[in-house]
PDB file of C-alpha atoms and ligand atoms in Angstrom:
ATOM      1  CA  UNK M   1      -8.993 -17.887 -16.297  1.00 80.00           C
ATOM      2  CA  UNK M   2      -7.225 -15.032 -17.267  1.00 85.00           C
ATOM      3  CA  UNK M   3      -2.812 -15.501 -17.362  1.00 96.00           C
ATOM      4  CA  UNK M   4      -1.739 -14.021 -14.203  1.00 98.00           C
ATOM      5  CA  UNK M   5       1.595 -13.244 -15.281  1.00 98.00           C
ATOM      6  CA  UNK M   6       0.449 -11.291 -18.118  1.00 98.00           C
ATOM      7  CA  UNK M   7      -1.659  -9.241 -15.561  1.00 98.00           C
ATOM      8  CA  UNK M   8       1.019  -8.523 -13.472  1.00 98.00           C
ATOM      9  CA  UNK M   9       3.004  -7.161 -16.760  1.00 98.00           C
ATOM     10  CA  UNK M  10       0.453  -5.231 -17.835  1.00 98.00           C
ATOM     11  CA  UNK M  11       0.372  -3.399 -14.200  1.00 98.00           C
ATOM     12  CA  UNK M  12       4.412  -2.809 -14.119  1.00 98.00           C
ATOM     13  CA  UNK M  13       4.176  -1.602 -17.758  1.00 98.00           C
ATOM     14  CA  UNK M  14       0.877   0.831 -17.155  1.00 98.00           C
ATOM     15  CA  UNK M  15       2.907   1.943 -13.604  1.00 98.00           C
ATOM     16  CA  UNK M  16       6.410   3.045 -15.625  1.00 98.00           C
ATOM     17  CA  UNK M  17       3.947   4.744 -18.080  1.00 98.00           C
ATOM     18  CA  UNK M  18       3.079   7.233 -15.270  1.00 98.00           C
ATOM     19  CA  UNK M  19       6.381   6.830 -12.812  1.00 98.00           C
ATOM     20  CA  UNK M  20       8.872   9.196 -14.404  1.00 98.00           C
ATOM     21  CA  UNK M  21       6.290  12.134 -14.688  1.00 97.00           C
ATOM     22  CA  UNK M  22       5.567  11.967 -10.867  1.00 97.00           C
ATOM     23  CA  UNK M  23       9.255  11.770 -10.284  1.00 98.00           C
ATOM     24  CA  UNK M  24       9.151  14.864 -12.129  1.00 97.00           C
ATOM     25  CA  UNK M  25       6.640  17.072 -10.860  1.00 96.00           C
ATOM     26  CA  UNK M  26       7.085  16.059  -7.059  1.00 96.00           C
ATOM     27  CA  UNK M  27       8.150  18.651  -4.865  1.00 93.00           C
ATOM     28  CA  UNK M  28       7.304  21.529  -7.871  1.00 89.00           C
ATOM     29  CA  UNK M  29       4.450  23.652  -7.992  1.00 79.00           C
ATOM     30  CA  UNK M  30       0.950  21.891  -7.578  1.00 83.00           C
ATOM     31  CA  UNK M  31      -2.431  22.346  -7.599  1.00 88.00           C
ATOM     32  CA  UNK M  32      -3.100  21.227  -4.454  1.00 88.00           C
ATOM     33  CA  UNK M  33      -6.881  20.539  -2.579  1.00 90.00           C
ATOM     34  CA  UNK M  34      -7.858  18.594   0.688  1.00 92.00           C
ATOM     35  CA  UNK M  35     -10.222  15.723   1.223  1.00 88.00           C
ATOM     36  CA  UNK M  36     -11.153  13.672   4.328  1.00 89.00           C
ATOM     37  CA  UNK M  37      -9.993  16.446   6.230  1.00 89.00           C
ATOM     38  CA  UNK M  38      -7.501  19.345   6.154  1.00 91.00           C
ATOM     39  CA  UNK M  39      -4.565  17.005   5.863  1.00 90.00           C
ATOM     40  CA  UNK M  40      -5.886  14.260   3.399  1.00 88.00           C
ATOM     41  CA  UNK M  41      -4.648  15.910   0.194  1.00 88.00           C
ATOM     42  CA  UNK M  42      -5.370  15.373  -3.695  1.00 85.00           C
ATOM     43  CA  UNK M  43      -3.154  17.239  -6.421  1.00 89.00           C
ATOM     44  CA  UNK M  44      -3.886  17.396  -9.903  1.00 93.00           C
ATOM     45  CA  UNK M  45      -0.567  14.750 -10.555  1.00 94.00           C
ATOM     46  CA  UNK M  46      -3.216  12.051  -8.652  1.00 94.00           C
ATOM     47  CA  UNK M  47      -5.736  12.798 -11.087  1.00 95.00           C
ATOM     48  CA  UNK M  48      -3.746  12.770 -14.161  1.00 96.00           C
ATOM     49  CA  UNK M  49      -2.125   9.824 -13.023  1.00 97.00           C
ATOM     50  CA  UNK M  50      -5.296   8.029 -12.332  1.00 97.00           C
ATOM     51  CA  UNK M  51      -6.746   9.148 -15.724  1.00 97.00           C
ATOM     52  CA  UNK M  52      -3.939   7.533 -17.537  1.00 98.00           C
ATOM     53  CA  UNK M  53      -3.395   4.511 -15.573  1.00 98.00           C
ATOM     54  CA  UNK M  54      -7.366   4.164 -15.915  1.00 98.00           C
ATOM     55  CA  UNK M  55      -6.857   4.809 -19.958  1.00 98.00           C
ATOM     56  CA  UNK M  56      -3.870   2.376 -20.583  1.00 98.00           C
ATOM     57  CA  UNK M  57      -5.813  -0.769 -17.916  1.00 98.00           C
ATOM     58  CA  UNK M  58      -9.418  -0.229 -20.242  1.00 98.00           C
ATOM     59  CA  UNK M  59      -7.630   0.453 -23.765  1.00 98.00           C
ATOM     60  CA  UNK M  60      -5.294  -3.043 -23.278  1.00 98.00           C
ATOM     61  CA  UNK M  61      -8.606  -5.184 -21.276  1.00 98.00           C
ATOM     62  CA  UNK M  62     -12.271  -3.334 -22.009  1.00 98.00           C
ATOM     63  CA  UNK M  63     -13.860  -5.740 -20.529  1.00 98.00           C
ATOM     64  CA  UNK M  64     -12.482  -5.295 -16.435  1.00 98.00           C
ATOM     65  CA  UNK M  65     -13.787  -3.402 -13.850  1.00 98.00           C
ATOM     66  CA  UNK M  66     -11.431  -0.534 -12.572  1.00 98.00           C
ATOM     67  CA  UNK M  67     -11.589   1.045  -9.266  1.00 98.00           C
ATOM     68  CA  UNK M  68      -9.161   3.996  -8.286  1.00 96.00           C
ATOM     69  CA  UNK M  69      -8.722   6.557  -5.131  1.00 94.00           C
ATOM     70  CA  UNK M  70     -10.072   9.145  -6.849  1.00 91.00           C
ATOM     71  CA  UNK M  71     -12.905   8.422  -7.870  1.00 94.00           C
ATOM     72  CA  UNK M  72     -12.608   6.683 -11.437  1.00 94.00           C
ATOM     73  CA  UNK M  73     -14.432   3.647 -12.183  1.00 95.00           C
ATOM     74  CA  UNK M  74     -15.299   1.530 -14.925  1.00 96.00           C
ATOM     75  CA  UNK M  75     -18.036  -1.463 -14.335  1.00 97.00           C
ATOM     76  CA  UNK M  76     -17.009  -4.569 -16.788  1.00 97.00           C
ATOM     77  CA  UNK M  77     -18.082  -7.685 -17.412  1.00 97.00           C
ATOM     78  CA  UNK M  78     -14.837  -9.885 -17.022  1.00 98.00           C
ATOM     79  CA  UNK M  79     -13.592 -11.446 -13.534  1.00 97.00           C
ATOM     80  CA  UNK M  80     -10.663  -9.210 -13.010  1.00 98.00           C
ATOM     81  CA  UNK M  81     -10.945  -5.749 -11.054  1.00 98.00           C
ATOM     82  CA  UNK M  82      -7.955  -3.348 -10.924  1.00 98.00           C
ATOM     83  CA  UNK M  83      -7.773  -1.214  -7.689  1.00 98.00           C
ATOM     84  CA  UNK M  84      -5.859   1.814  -8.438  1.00 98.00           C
ATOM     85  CA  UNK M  85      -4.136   3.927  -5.980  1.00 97.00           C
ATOM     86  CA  UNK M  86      -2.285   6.447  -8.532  1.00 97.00           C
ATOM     87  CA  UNK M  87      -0.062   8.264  -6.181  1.00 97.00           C
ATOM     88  CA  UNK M  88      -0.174   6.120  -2.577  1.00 97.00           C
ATOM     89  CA  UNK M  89       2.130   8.854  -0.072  1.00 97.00           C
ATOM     90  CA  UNK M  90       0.612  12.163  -1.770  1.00 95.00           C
ATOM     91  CA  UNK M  91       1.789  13.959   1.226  1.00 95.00           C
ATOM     92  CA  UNK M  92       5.312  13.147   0.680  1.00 97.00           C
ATOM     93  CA  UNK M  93       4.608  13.601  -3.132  1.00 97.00           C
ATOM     94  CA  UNK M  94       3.837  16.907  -2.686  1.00 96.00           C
ATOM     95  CA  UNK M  95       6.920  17.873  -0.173  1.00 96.00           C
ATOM     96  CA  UNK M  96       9.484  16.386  -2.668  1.00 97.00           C
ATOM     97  CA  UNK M  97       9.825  13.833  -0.056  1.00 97.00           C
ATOM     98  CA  UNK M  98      10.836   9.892  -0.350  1.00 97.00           C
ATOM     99  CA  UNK M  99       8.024   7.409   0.034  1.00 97.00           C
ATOM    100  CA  UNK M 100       5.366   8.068  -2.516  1.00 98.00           C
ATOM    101  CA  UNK M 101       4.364   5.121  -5.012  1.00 98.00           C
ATOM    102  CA  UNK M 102       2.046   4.050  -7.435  1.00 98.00           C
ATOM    103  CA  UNK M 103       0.066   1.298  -6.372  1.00 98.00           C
ATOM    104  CA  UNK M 104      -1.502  -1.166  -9.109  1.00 98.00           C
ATOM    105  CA  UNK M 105      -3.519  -4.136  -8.313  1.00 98.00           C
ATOM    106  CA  UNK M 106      -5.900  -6.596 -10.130  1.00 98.00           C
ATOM    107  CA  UNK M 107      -8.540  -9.384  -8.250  1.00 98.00           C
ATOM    108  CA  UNK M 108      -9.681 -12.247  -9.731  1.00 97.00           C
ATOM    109  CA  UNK M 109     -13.671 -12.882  -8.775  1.00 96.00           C
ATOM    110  CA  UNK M 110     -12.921 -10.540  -6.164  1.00 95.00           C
ATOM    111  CA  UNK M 111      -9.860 -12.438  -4.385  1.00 95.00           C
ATOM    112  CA  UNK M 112      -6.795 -10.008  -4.665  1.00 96.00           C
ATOM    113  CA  UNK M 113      -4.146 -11.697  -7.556  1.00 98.00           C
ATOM    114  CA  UNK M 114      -1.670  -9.130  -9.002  1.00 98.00           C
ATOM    115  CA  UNK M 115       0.030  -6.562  -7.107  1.00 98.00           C
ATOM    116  CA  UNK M 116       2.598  -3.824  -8.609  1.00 98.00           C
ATOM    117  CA  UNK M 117       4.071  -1.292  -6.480  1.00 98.00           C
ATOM    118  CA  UNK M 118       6.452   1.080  -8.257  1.00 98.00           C
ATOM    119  CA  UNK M 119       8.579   3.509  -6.230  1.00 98.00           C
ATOM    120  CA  UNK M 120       9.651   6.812  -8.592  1.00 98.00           C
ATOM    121  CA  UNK M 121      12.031   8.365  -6.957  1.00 97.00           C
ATOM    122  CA  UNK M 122      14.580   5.218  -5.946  1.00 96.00           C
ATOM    123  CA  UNK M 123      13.219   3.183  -9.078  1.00 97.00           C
ATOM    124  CA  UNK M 124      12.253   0.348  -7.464  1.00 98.00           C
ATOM    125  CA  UNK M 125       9.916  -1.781  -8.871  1.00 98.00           C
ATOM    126  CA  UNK M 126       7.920  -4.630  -6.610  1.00 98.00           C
ATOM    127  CA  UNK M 127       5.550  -7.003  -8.347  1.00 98.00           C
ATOM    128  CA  UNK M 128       3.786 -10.059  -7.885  1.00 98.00           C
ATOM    129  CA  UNK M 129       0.973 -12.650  -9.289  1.00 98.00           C
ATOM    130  CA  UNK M 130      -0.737 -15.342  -7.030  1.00 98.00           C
ATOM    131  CA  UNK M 131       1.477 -18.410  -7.359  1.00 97.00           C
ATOM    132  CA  UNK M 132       4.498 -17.093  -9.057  1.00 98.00           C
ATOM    133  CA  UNK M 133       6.375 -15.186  -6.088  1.00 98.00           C
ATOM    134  CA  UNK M 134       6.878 -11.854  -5.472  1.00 98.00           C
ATOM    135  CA  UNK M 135       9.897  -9.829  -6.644  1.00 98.00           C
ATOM    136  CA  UNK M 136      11.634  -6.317  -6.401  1.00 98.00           C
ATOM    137  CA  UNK M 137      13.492  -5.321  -9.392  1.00 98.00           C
ATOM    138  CA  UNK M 138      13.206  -8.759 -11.169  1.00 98.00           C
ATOM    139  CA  UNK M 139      14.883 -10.232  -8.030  1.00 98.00           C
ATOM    140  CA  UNK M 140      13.018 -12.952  -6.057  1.00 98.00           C
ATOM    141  CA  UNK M 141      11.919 -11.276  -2.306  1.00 98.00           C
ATOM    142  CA  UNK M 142      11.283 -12.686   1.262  1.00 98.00           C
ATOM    143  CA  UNK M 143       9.511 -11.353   4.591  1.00 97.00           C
ATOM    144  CA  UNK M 144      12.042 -11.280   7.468  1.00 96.00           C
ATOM    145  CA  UNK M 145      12.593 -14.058   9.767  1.00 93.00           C
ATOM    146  CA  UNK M 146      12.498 -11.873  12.596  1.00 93.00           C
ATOM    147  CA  UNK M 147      10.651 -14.055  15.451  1.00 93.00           C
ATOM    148  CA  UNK M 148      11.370 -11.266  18.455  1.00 95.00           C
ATOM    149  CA  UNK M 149       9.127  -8.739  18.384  1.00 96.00           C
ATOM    150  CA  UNK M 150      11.421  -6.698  21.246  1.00 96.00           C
ATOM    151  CA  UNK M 151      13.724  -7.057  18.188  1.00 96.00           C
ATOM    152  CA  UNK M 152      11.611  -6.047  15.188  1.00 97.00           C
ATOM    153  CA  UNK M 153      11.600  -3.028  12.946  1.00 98.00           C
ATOM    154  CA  UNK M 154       7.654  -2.070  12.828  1.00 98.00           C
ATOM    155  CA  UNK M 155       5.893   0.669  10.083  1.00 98.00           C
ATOM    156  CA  UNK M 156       2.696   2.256  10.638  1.00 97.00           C
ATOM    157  CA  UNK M 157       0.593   4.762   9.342  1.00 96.00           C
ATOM    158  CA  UNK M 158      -1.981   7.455  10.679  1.00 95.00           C
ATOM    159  CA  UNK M 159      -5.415   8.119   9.435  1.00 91.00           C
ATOM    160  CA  UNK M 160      -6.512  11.466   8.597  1.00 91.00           C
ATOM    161  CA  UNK M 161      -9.149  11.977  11.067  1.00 91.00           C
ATOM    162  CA  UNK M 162      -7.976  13.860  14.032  1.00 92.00           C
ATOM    163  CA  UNK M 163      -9.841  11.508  16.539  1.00 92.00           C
ATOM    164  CA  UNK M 164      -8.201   8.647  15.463  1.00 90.00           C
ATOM    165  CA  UNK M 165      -5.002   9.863  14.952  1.00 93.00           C
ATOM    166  CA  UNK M 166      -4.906  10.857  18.780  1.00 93.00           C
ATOM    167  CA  UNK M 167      -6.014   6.917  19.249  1.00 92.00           C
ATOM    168  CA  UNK M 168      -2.705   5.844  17.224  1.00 93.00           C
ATOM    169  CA  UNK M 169      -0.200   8.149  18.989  1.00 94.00           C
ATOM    170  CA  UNK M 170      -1.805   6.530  22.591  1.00 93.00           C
ATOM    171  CA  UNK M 171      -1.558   3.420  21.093  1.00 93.00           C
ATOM    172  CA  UNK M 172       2.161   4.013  19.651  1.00 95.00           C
ATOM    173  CA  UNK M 173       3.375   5.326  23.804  1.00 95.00           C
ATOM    174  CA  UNK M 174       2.619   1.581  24.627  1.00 94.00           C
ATOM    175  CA  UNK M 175       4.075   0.058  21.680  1.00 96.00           C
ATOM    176  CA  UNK M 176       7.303   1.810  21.044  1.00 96.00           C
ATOM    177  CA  UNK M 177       9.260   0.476  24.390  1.00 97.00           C
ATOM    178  CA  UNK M 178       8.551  -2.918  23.344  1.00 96.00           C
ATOM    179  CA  UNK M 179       9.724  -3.444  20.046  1.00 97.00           C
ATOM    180  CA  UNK M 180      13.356  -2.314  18.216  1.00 98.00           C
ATOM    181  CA  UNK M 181      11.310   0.758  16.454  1.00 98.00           C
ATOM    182  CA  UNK M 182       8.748   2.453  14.651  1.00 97.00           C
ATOM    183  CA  UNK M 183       9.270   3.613  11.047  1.00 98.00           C
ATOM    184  CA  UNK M 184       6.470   6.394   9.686  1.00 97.00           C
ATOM    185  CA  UNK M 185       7.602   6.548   6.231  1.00 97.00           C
ATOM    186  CA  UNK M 186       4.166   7.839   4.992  1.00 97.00           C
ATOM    187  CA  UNK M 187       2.647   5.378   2.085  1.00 98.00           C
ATOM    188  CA  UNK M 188       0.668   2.390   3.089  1.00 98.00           C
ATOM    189  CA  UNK M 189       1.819   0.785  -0.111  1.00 98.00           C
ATOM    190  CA  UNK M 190       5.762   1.223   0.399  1.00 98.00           C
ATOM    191  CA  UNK M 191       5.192   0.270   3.750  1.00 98.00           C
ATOM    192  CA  UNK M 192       3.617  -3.327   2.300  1.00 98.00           C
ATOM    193  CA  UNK M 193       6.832  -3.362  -0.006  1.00 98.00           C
ATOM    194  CA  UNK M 194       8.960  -2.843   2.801  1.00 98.00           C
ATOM    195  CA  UNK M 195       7.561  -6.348   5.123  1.00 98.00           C
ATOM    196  CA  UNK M 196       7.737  -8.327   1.260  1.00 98.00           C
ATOM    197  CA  UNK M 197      11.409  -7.515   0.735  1.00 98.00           C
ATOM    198  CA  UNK M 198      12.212  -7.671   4.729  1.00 97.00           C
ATOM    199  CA  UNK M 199      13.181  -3.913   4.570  1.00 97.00           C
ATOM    200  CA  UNK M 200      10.858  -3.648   7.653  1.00 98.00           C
ATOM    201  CA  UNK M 201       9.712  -6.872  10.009  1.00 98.00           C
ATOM    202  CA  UNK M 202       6.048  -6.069  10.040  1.00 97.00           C
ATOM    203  CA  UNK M 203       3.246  -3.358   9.529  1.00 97.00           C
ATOM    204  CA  UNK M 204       0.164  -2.321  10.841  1.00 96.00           C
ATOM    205  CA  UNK M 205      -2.456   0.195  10.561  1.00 96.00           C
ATOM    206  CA  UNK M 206      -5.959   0.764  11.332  1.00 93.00           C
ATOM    207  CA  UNK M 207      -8.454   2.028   8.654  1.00 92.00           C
ATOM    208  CA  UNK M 208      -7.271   1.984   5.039  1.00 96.00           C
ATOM    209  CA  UNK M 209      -8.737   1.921   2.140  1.00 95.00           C
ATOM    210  CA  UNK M 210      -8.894  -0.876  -0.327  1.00 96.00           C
ATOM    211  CA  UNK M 211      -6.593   0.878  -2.906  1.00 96.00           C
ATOM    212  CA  UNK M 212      -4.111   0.945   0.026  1.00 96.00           C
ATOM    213  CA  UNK M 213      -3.951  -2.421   0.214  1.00 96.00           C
ATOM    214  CA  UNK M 214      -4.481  -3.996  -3.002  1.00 97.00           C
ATOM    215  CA  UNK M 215      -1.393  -4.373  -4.259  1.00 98.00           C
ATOM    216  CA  UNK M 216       0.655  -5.250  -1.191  1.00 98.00           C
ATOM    217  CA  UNK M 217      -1.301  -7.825   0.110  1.00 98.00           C
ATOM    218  CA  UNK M 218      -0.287 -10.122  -2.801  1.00 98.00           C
ATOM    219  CA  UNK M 219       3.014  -9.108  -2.513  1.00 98.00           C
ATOM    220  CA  UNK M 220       3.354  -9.569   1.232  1.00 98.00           C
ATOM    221  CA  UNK M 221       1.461 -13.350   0.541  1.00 98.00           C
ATOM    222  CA  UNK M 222       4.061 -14.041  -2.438  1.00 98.00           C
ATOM    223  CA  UNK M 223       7.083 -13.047  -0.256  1.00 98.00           C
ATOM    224  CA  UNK M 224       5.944 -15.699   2.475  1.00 97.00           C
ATOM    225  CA  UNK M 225       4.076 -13.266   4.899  1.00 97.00           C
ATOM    226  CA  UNK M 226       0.788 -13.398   6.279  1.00 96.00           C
ATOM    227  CA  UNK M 227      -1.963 -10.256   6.396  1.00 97.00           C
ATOM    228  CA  UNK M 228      -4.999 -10.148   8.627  1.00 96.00           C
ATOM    229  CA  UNK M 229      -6.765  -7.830  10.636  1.00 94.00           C
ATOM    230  CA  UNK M 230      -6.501  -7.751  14.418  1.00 91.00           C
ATOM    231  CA  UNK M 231      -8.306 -10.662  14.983  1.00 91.00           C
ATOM    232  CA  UNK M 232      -6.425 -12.438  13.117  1.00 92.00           C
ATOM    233  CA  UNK M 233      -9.359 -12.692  10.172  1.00 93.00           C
ATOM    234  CA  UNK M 234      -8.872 -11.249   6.940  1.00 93.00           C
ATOM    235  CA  UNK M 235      -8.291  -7.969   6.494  1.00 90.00           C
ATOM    236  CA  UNK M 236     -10.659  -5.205   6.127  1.00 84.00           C
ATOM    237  CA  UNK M 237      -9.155  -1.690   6.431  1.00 89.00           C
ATOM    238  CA  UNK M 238      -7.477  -2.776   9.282  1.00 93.00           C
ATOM    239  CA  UNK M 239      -3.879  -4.269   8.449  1.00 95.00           C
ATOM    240  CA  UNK M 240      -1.563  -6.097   9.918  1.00 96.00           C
ATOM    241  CA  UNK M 241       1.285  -7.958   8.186  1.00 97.00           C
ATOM    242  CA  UNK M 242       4.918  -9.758   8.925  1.00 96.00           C
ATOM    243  CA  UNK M 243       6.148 -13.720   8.895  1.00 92.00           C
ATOM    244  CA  UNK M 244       3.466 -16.072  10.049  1.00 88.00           C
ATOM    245  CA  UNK M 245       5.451 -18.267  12.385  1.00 85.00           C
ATOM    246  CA  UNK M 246       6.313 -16.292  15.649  1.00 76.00           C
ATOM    247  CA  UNK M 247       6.489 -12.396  15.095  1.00 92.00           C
ATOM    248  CA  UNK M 248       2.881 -12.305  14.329  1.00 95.00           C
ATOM    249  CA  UNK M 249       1.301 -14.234  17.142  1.00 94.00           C
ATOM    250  CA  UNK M 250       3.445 -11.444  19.584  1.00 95.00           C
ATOM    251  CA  UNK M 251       2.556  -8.538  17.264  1.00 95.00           C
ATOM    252  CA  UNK M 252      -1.431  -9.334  17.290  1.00 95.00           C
ATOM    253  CA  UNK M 253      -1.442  -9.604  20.856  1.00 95.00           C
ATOM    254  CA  UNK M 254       0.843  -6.649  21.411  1.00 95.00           C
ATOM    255  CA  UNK M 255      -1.943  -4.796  19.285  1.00 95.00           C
ATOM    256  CA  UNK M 256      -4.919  -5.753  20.669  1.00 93.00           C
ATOM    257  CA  UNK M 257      -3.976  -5.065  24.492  1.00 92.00           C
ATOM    258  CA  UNK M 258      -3.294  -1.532  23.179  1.00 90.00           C
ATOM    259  CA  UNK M 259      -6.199  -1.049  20.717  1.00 81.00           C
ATOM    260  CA  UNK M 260      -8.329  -2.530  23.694  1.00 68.00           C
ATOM    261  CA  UNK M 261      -6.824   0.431  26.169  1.00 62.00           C
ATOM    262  CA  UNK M 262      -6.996   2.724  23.367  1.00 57.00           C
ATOM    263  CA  UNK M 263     -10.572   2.831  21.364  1.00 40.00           C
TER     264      UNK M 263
HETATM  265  C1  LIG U 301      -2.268   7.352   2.775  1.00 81.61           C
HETATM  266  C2  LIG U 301      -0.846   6.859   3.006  1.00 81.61           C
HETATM  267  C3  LIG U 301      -0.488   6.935   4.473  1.00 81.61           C
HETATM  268  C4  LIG U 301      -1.446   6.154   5.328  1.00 81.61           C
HETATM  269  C5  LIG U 301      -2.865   6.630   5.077  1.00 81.61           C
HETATM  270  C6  LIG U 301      -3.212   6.520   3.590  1.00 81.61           C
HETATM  271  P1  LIG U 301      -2.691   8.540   0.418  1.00 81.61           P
HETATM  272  O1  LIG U 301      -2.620   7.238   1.402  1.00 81.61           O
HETATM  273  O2  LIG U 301      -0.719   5.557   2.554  1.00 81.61           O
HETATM  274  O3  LIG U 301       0.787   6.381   4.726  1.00 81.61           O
HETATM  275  O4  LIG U 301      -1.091   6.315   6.678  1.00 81.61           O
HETATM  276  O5  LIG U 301      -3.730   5.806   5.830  1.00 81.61           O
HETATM  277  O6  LIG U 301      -4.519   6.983   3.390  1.00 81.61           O
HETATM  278  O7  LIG U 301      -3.810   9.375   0.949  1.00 81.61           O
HETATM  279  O8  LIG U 301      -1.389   9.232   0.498  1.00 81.61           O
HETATM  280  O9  LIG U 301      -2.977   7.961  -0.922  1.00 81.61           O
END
């Protein structure tokens, strides 16, 4: 079994390989093109980050399988899978704006095991292995304790699709009155980083993609927290995270009455 800890290194050493150069170029010219749709953008700063983070994972371990957002991937013959998401926020990368990260994880047999979130702009650095905590900036990190949701800090996050986007804003008019606030910060990844360090109480989202969550569901598990889908199973693209005991219970419930009234 491969050493965890040395996993975890290797993904906080290949993400401050790429971190400074995206702190760099944010906000400055780009080339810029769309995906999904008209707002689901790609620069060439995602691509050469993948490319390098893609370049420094296969030159230290040849053998693992790599999968990234944009389309690299390597097929090994080892256990361990990295899923990449080189710049997690590219909106906000792109506007200069706070809240873009790079987003580094690694499953074992296909269970997620390493997760490395590194923040450019304010430096901060959240990491974690399966079994040996979770931590921001070297310092051990916890979910909040928050057990009233009418008292809880919430993120989300909207899809790109215009459809379901119009399903989330419905669904936010119901949930907004009943909880403290809402916090659209604009990377899935931060926003995982946020309920591990109790910066937020909880997150949800419908629909990401499994480089969105790679990384922050083992940090959200280190840090004490619990991640499921709506049902309460395990998670798919749809995400929901914060303390097991009390908030969640409220906040699944909360989120199925509206997704019910909503889809
Ligand atoms: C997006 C961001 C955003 C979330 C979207 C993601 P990207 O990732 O994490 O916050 O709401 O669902 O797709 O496209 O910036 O890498």
């Amino acid at each position: 079994m491969p050493d965890l800890i040395a996993l975890r290194d290797l993904a906080l050493s290949t993400a401050r390989r790429v971190a400074p150069e995206l702190a760099r170029r944010t906000g400055g010219l780009l080339d810029t093109a769309t995906k999904s749709s008209s707002t689901d953008l790609v620069t060439d700063a995602d691509l050469w980050s993948e490319q390098k983070i893609a370049e420094l994972l296969h030159e230290a371990r040849p053998n693992d399988s790599i999968q990234c957002e944009e389309g690299t991937a390597v097929t090994g013959t080892s256990d361990v899978r990295w899923v990449v998401d080189p710049i997690d926020g590219t909106t906000n990368f792109v506007y200069g704006h706070p809240g873009f990260s790079v987003s580094i994880g690694a499953e074992l047999d296909g269970e997620p095991a390493v997760g490395v979130i590194l923040d450019p702009l304010l430096g901060d650095e959240f990491a974690a292995a399966l079994g040996h905590g979770a931590t921001r900036n070297g310092q051990p990190i916890r979910v909040s304790q928050t057990t009233d949701l009418s008292a809880a800090l919430l993120a989300t996050g909207f899809g790109y699709q215009p459809e379901r986007r119009r399903r989330q804003a419905e669904g936010l008019v119901e949930i907004l009155p009943r909880v403290r606030d809402i916090r659209r910060m604009g990377g899935a990844a931060l926003d995982m980083a946020s309920v591990a360090c109790g910066r937020v109480d909880a997150f949800f989202e419908k629909g990401l993609a499994p480089w969105d969550i790679a990384a922050g569901k083992v940090l959200i598990v280190e840090a004490g927290g619990r991640v499921c889908d709506l049902s309460g199973g395990p998670t798919t693209g749809d995400f929901v995270a914060a303390a097991p005991k009390g908030l969640m219970s409220e906040l699944l419930s909360l989120l199925r009455s509206v997704d019910a009234a909503s889809v």
